[in-house]
Tab-separated table of C-alpha atoms and ligand atoms in Angstrom:
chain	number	residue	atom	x	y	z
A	6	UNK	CA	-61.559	-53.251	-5.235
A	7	UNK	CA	-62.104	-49.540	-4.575
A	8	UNK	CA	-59.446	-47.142	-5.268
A	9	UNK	CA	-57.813	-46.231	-1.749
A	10	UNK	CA	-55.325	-42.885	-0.926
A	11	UNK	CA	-53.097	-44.599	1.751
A	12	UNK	CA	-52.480	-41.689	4.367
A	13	UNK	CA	-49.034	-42.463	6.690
A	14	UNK	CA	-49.137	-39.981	9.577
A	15	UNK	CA	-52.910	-39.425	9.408
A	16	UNK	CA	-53.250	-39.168	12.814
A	17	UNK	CA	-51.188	-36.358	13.295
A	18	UNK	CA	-52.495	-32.941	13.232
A	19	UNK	CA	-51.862	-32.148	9.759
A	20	UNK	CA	-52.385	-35.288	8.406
A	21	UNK	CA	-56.007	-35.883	10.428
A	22	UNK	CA	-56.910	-32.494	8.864
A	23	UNK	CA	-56.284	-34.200	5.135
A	24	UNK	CA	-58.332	-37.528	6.047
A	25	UNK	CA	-61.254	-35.712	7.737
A	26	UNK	CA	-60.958	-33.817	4.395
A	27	UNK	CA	-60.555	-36.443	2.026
A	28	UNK	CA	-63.521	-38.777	3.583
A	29	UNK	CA	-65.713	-35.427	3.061
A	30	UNK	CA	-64.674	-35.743	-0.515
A	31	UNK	CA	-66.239	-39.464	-0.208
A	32	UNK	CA	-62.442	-40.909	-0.733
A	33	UNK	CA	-61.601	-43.938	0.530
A	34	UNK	CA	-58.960	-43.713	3.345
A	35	UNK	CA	-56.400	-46.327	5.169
A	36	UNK	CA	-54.051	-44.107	7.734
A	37	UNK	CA	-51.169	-45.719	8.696
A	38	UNK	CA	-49.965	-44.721	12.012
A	39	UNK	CA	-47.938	-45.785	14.954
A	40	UNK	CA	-49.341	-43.250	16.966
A	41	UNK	CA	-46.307	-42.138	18.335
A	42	UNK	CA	-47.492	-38.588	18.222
A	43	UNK	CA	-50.317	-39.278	16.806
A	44	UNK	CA	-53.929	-40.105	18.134
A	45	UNK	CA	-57.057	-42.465	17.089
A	46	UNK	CA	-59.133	-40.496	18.087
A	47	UNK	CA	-58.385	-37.679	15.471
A	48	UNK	CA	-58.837	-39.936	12.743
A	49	UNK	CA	-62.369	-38.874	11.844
A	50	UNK	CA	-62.680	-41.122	8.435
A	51	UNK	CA	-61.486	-44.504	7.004
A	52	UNK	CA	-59.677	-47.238	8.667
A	53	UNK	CA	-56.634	-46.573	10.520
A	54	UNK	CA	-53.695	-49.376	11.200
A	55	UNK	CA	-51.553	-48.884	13.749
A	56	UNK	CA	-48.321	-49.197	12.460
A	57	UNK	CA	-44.729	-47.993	10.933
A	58	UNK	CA	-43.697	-46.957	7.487
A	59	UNK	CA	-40.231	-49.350	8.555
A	60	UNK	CA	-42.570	-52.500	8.245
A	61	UNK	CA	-41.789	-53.439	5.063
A	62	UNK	CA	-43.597	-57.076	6.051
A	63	UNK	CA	-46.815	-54.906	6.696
A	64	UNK	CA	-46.642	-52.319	4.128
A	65	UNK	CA	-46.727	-55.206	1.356
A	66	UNK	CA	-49.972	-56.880	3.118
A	67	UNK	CA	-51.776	-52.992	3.414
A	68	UNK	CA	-50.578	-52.523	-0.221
A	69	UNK	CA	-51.635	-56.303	-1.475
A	70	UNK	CA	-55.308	-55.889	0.563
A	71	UNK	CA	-56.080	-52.782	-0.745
A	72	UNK	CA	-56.351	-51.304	-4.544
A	73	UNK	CA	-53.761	-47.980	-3.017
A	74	UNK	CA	-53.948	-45.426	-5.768
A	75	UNK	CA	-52.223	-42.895	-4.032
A	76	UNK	CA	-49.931	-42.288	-1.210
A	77	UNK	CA	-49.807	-38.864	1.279
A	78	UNK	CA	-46.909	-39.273	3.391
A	79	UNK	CA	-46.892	-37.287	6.810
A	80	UNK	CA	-45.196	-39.940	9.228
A	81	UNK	CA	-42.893	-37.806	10.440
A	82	UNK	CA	-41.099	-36.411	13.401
A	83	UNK	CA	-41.174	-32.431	13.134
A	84	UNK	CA	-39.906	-30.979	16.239
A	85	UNK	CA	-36.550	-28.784	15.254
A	86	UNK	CA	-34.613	-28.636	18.460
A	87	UNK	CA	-35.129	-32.185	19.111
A	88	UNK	CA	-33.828	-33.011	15.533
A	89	UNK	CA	-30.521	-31.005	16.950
A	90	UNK	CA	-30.152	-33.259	20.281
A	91	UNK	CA	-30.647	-36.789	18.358
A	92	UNK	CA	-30.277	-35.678	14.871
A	93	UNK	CA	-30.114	-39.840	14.333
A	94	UNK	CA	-34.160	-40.360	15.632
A	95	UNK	CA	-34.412	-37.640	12.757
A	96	UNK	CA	-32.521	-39.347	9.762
A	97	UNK	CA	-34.039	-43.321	11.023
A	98	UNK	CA	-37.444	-42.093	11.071
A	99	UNK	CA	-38.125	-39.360	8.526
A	100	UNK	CA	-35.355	-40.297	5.740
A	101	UNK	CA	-34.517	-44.063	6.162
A	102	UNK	CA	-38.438	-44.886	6.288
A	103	UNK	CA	-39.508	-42.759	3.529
A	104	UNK	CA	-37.033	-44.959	1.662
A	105	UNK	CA	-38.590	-48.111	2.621
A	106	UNK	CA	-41.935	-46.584	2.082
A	107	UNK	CA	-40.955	-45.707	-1.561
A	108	UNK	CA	-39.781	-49.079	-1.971
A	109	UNK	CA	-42.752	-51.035	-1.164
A	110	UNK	CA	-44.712	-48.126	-3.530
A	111	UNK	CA	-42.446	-48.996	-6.322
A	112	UNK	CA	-42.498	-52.837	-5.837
A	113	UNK	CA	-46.359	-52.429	-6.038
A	114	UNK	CA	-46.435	-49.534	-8.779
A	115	UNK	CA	-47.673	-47.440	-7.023
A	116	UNK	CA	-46.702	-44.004	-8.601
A	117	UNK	CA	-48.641	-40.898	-6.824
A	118	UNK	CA	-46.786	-39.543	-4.029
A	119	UNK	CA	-47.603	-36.272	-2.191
A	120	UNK	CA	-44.900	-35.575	0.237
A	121	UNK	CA	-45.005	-33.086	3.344
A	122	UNK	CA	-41.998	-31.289	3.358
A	123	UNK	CA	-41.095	-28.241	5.466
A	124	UNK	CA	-39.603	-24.481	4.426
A	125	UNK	CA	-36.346	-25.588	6.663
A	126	UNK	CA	-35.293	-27.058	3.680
A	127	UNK	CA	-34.372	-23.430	3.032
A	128	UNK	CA	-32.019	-23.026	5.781
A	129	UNK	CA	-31.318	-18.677	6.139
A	130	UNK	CA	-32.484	-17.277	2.705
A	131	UNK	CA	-30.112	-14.677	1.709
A	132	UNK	CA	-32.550	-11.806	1.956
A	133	UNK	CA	-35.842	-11.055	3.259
A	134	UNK	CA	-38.171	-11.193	0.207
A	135	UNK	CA	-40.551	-14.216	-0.408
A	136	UNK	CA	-39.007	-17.058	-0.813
A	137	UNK	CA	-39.299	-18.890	-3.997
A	138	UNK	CA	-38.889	-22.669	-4.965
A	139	UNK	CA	-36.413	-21.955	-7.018
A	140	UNK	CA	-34.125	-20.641	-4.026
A	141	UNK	CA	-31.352	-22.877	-2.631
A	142	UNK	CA	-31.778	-25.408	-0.343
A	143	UNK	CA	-29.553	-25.286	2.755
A	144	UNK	CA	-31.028	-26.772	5.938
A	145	UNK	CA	-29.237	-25.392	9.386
A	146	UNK	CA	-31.019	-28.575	11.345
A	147	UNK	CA	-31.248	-32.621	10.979
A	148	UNK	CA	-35.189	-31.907	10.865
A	149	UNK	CA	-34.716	-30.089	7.618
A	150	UNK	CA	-32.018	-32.056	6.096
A	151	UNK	CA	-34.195	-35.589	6.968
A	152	UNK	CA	-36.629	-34.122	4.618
A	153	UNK	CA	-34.464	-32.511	2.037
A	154	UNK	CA	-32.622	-35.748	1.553
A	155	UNK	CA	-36.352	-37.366	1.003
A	156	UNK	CA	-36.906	-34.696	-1.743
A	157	UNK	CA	-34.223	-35.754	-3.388
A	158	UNK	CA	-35.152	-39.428	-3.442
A	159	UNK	CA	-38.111	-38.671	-4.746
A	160	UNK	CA	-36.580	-36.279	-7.107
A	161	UNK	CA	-34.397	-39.076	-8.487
A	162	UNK	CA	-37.233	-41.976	-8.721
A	163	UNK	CA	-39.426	-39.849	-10.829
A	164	UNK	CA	-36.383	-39.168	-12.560
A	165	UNK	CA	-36.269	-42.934	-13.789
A	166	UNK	CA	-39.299	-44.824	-13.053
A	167	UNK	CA	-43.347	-44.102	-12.988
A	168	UNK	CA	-43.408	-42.163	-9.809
A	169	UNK	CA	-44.753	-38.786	-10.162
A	170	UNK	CA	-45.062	-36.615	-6.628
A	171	UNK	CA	-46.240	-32.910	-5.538
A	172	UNK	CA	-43.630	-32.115	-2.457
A	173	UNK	CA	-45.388	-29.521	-0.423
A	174	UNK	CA	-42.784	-27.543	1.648
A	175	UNK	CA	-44.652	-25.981	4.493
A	176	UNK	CA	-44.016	-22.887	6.174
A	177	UNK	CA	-45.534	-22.069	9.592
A	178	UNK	CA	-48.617	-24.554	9.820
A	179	UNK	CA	-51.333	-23.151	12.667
A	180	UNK	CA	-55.017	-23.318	13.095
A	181	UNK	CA	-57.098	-26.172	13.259
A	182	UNK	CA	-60.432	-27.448	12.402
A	183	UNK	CA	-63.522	-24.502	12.900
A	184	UNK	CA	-65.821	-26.910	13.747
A	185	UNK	CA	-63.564	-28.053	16.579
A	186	UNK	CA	-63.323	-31.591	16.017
A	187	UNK	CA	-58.859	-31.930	15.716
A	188	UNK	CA	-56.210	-29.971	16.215
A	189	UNK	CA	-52.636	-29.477	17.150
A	190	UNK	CA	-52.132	-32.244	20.231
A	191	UNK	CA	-48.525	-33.021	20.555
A	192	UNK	CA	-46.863	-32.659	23.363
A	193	UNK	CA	-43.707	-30.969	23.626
A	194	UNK	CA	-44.355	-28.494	20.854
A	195	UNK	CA	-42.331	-25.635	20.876
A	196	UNK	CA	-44.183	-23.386	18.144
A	197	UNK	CA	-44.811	-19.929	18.662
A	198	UNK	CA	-48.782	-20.241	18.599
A	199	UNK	CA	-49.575	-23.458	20.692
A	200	UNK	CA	-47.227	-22.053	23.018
A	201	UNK	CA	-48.784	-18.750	23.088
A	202	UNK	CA	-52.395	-20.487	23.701
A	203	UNK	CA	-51.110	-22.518	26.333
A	204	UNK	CA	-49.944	-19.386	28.400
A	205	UNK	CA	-53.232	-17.945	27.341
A	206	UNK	CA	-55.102	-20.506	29.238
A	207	UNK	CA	-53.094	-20.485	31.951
A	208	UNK	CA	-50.856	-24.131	31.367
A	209	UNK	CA	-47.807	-21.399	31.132
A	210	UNK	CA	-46.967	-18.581	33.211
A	211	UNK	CA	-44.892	-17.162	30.557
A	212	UNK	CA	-44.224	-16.446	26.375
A	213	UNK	CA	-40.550	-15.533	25.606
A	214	UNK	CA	-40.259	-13.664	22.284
A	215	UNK	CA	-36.808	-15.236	21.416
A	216	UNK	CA	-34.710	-12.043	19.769
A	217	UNK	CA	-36.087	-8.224	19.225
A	218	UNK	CA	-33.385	-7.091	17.587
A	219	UNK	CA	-34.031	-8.588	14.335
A	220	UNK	CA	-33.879	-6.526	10.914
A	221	UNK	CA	-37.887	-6.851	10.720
A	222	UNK	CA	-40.286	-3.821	11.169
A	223	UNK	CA	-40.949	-4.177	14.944
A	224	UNK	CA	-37.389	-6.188	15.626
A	225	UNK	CA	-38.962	-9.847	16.178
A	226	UNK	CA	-39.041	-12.198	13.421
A	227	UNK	CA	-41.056	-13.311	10.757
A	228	UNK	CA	-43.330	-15.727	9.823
A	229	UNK	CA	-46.242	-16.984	7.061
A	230	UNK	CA	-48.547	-18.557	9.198
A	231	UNK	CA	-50.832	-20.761	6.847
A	232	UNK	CA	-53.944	-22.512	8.553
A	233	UNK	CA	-53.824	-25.961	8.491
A	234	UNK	CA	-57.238	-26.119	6.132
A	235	UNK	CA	-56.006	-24.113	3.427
A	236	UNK	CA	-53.254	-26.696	3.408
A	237	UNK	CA	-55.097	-29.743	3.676
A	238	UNK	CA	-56.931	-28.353	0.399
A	239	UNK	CA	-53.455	-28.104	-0.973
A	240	UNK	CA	-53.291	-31.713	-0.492
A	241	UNK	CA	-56.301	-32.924	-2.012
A	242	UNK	CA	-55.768	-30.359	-5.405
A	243	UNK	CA	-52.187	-32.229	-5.059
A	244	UNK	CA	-54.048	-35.241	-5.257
A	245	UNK	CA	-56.585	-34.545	-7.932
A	246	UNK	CA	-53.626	-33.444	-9.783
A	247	UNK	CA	-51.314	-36.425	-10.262
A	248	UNK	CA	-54.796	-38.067	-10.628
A	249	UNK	CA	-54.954	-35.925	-14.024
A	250	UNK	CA	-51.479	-37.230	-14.865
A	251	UNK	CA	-49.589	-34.206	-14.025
A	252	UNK	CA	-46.035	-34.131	-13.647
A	253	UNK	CA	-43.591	-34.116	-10.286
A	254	UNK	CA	-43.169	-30.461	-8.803
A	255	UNK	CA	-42.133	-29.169	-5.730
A	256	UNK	CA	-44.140	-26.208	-3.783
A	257	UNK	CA	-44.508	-23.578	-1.554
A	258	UNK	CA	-47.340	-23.358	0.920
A	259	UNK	CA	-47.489	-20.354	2.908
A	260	UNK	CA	-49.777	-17.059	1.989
A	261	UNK	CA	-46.984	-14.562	0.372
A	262	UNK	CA	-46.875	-12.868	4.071
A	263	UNK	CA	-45.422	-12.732	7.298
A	264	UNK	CA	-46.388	-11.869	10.882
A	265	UNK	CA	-43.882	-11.094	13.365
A	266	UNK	CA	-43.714	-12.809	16.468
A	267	UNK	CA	-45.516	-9.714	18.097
A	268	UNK	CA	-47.941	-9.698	16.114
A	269	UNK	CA	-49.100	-13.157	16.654
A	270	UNK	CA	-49.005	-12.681	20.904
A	271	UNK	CA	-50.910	-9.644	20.000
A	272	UNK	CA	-53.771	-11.908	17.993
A	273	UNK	CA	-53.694	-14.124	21.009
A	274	UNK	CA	-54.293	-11.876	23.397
A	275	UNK	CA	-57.315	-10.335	21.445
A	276	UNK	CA	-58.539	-13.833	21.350
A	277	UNK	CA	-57.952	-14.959	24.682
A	278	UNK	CA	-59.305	-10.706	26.089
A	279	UNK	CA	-56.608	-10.775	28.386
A	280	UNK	CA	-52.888	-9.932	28.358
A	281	UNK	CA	-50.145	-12.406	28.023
A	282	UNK	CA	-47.182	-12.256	30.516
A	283	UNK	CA	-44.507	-11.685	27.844
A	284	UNK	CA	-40.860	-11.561	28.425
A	285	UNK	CA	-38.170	-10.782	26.021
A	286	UNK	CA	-35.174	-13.558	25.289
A	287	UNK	CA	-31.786	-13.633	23.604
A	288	UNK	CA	-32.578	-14.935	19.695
A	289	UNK	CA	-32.862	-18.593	19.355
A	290	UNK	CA	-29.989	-20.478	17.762
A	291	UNK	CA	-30.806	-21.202	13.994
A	292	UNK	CA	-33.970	-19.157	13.813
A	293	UNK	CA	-34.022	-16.904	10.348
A	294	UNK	CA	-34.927	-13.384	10.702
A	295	UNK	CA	-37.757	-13.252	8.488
A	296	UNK	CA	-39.022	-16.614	6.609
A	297	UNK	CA	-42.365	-15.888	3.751
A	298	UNK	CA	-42.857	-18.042	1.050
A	299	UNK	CA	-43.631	-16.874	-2.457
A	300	UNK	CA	-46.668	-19.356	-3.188
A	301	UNK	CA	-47.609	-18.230	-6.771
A	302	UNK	CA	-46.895	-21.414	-8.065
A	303	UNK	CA	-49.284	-23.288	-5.944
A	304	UNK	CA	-52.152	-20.661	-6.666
A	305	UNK	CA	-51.733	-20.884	-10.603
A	306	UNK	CA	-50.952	-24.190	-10.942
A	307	UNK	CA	-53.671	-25.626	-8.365
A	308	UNK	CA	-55.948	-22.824	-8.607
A	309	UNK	CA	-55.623	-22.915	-4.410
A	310	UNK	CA	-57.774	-19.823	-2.436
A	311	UNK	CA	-56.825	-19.969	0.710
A	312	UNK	CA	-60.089	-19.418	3.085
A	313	UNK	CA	-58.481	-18.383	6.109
A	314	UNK	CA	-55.747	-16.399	5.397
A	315	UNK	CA	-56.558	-13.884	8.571
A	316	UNK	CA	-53.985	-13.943	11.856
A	317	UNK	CA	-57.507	-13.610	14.308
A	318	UNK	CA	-59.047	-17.038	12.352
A	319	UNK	CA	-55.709	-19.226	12.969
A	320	UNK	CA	-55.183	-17.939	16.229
A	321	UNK	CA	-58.547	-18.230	17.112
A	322	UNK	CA	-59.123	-21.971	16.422
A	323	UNK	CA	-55.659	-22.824	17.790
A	324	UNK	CA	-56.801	-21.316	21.165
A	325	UNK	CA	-60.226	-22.833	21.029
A	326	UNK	CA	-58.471	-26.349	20.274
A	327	UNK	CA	-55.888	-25.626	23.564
A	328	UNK	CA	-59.014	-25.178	26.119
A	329	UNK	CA	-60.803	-28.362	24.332
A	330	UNK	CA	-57.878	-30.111	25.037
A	331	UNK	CA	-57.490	-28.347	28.434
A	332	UNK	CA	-61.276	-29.177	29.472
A	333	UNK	CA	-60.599	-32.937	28.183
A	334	UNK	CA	-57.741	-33.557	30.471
B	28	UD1	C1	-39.648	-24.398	12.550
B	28	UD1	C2	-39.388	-25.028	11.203
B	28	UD1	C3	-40.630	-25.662	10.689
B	28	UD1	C4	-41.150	-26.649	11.683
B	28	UD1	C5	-41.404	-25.914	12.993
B	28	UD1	C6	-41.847	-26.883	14.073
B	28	UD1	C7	-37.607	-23.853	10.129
B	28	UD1	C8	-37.253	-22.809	9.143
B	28	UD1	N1	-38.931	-24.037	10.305
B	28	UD1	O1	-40.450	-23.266	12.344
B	28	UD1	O2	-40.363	-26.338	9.471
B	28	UD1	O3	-42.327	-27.228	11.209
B	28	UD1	O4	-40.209	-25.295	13.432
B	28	UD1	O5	-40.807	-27.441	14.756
B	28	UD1	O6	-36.761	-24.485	10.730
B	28	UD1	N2	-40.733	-17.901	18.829
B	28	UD1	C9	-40.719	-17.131	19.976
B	28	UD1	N3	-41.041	-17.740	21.158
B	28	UD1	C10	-41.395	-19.043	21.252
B	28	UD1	C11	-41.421	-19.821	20.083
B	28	UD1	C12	-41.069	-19.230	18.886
B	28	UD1	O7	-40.386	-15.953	19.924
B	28	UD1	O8	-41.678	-19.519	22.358
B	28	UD1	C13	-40.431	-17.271	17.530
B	28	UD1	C14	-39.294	-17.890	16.750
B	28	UD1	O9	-38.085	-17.273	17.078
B	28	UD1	C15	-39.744	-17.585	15.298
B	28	UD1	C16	-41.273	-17.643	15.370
B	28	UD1	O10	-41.599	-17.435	16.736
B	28	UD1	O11	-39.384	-16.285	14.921
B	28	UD1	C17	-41.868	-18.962	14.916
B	28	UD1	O12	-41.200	-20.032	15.607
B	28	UD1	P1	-41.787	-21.529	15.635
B	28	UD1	O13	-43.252	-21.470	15.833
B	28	UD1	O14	-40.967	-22.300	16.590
B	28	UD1	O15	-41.561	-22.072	14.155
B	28	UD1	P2	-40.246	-21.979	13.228
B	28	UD1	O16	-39.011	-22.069	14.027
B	28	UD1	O17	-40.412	-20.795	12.336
């Protein structure tokens, strides 16, 4: 049988980055999906089943028809203020089926696990420097805590049996493919830059910059925007790395540098050549001041060069993906 990487969540927009990566690579791809946020359509290699990482029943028949070397694990709901209003959707879907997920991996040995994880695992660092691994973890929202309670499954399986896992903690993921092909699609988002390209073509008449009064340089907070191909290449070093037999470890992916909120609207507008209608709101509930991640670890260990560590390149292909997606509709 040929070795398979088993993708949960490919059809998301991170995860459809990975596979259109990974079946570049000439890997052999199943994505699991239930396409609750996700879409077929962005799954641009391998085979994808639509399904849940709850179905144990299915899991066993994916993991008994296929030879699954390795298992990438983005099935996941990611949207913070929603994981405040029904924190339980958060801990059923994220925690309680990783669980089951790692289960049916262990029951079929199964031991190389790359897990997304988020930088709200962090909660409000104490200071404003880059943020290492090392720092505390101390989520403020169910979103982060359904993850950080997955991290420390995993933490305590590789403690004990084969497992071995790389859990990438993400900070602010943007961008999407240059070539225009996938990008960020889910409705209801609520991040700064699909927002901002939505007003920029016209679906909103407004972009609130939520608190100026922050302890930043220009008052608005802080962010490391990463684009979402330097950290799909994360993912496949990640997996070329437990390939090589190395051990569990837990990183950073952001750049080592933050834009303000300002900045970004700023990169939109240059992208879009036209002014946004801005208007300036009360901070939002839970939101750090400034949140950069110190990646070092990821860059030595990994050898990981980011290509598109430039505000105009994420922006850019964000805003290109909003009027694809605009035209398409
Ligand atoms: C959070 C999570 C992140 C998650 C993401 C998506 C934390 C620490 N991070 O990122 O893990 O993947 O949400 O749900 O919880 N802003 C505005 N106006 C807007 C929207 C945002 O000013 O309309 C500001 C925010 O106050 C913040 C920055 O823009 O300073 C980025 O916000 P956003 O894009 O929502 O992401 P985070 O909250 O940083």
């Amino acid at each position: 049988m040929t070795k398979t990487v088993l993708v949960t969540g490919g059809a998301g927009y991170i995860g459809s980055h990975v596979v259109r990566q990974l079946g570049d690579a000439g890997a052999h791809v199943i994505v699991l999906d239930n396409l609750c946020t996700g879409f077929a359509d962005a799954v641009l290699s391998g085979e994808l089943i639509r399904g849940d990482c709850g179905d144990s029943e299915l899991l066993d028949q994916i993991f008994g028809r296929f030879d699954i070397e390795s298992v990438l694990h983005f099935a996941a709901h990611t949207i913070v203020p929603e994981s405040v209003a029904d924190p339980l959707k958060y801990y059923a879907n994220n925690t309680c089926k990783t669980r089951n997920l790692l289960q049916v991996c262990a029951k079929h040995s199964v031991n190389n696990f790359v897990f997304s994880s988020t930088a709200a695992v962090y909660g409000i660092p104490d200071s404003d420097v880059a943020i290492s691994e090392a720092a505390p973890t101390s989520p403020i929202n169910p979103y982060g805590l359904s993850k950080l309670m997955s991290e420390w499954m995993l933490r305590d399986l590789a403690a004990t049996t084969g497992l071995r896992h790389v859990t990438l903690r993400y900070f602010n993921v943007a961008g999407s493919d240059p070539q225009g092909r996938i990008g960020q699609s889910t409705a209801k988002a609520t991040l700064l830059t699909k927002v901002a390209c939505e007003a920029a073509i016209g679906l909103r008449d407004r972009v609130a910059i939520f608190g100026t009064d922050y302890p930043t340089p220009d008052g608005t907070g802080v962010r490391d925007y990463i684009h979402v191909e330097d950290l799909a290449d994360a993912h496949l070093l990640a997996l070329a790395y437990l390939r090589d037999n190395g051990p569990s470890i837990t990183l950073n992916c952001g750049y080592g540098h933050g834009y303000s909120v300002r900045a970004v609207l700023e990169a939109v507008e240059k992208a879009a050549g036209k002014p946004l209608n801005i208007v300036e709101e009360a901070r939002r509930a839970g939101d750090p001041p400034s949140l950069v991640a110190d990646a070092q670890k990821l860059r030595s260990l990994f050898a990981w060069e980011p290509r598109y560590d430039d505000l105009d390149a994420i922006v850019s292909t964000s805003l290109a993906w909003e009027q694809k997606l605009a035209d398409r509709r």
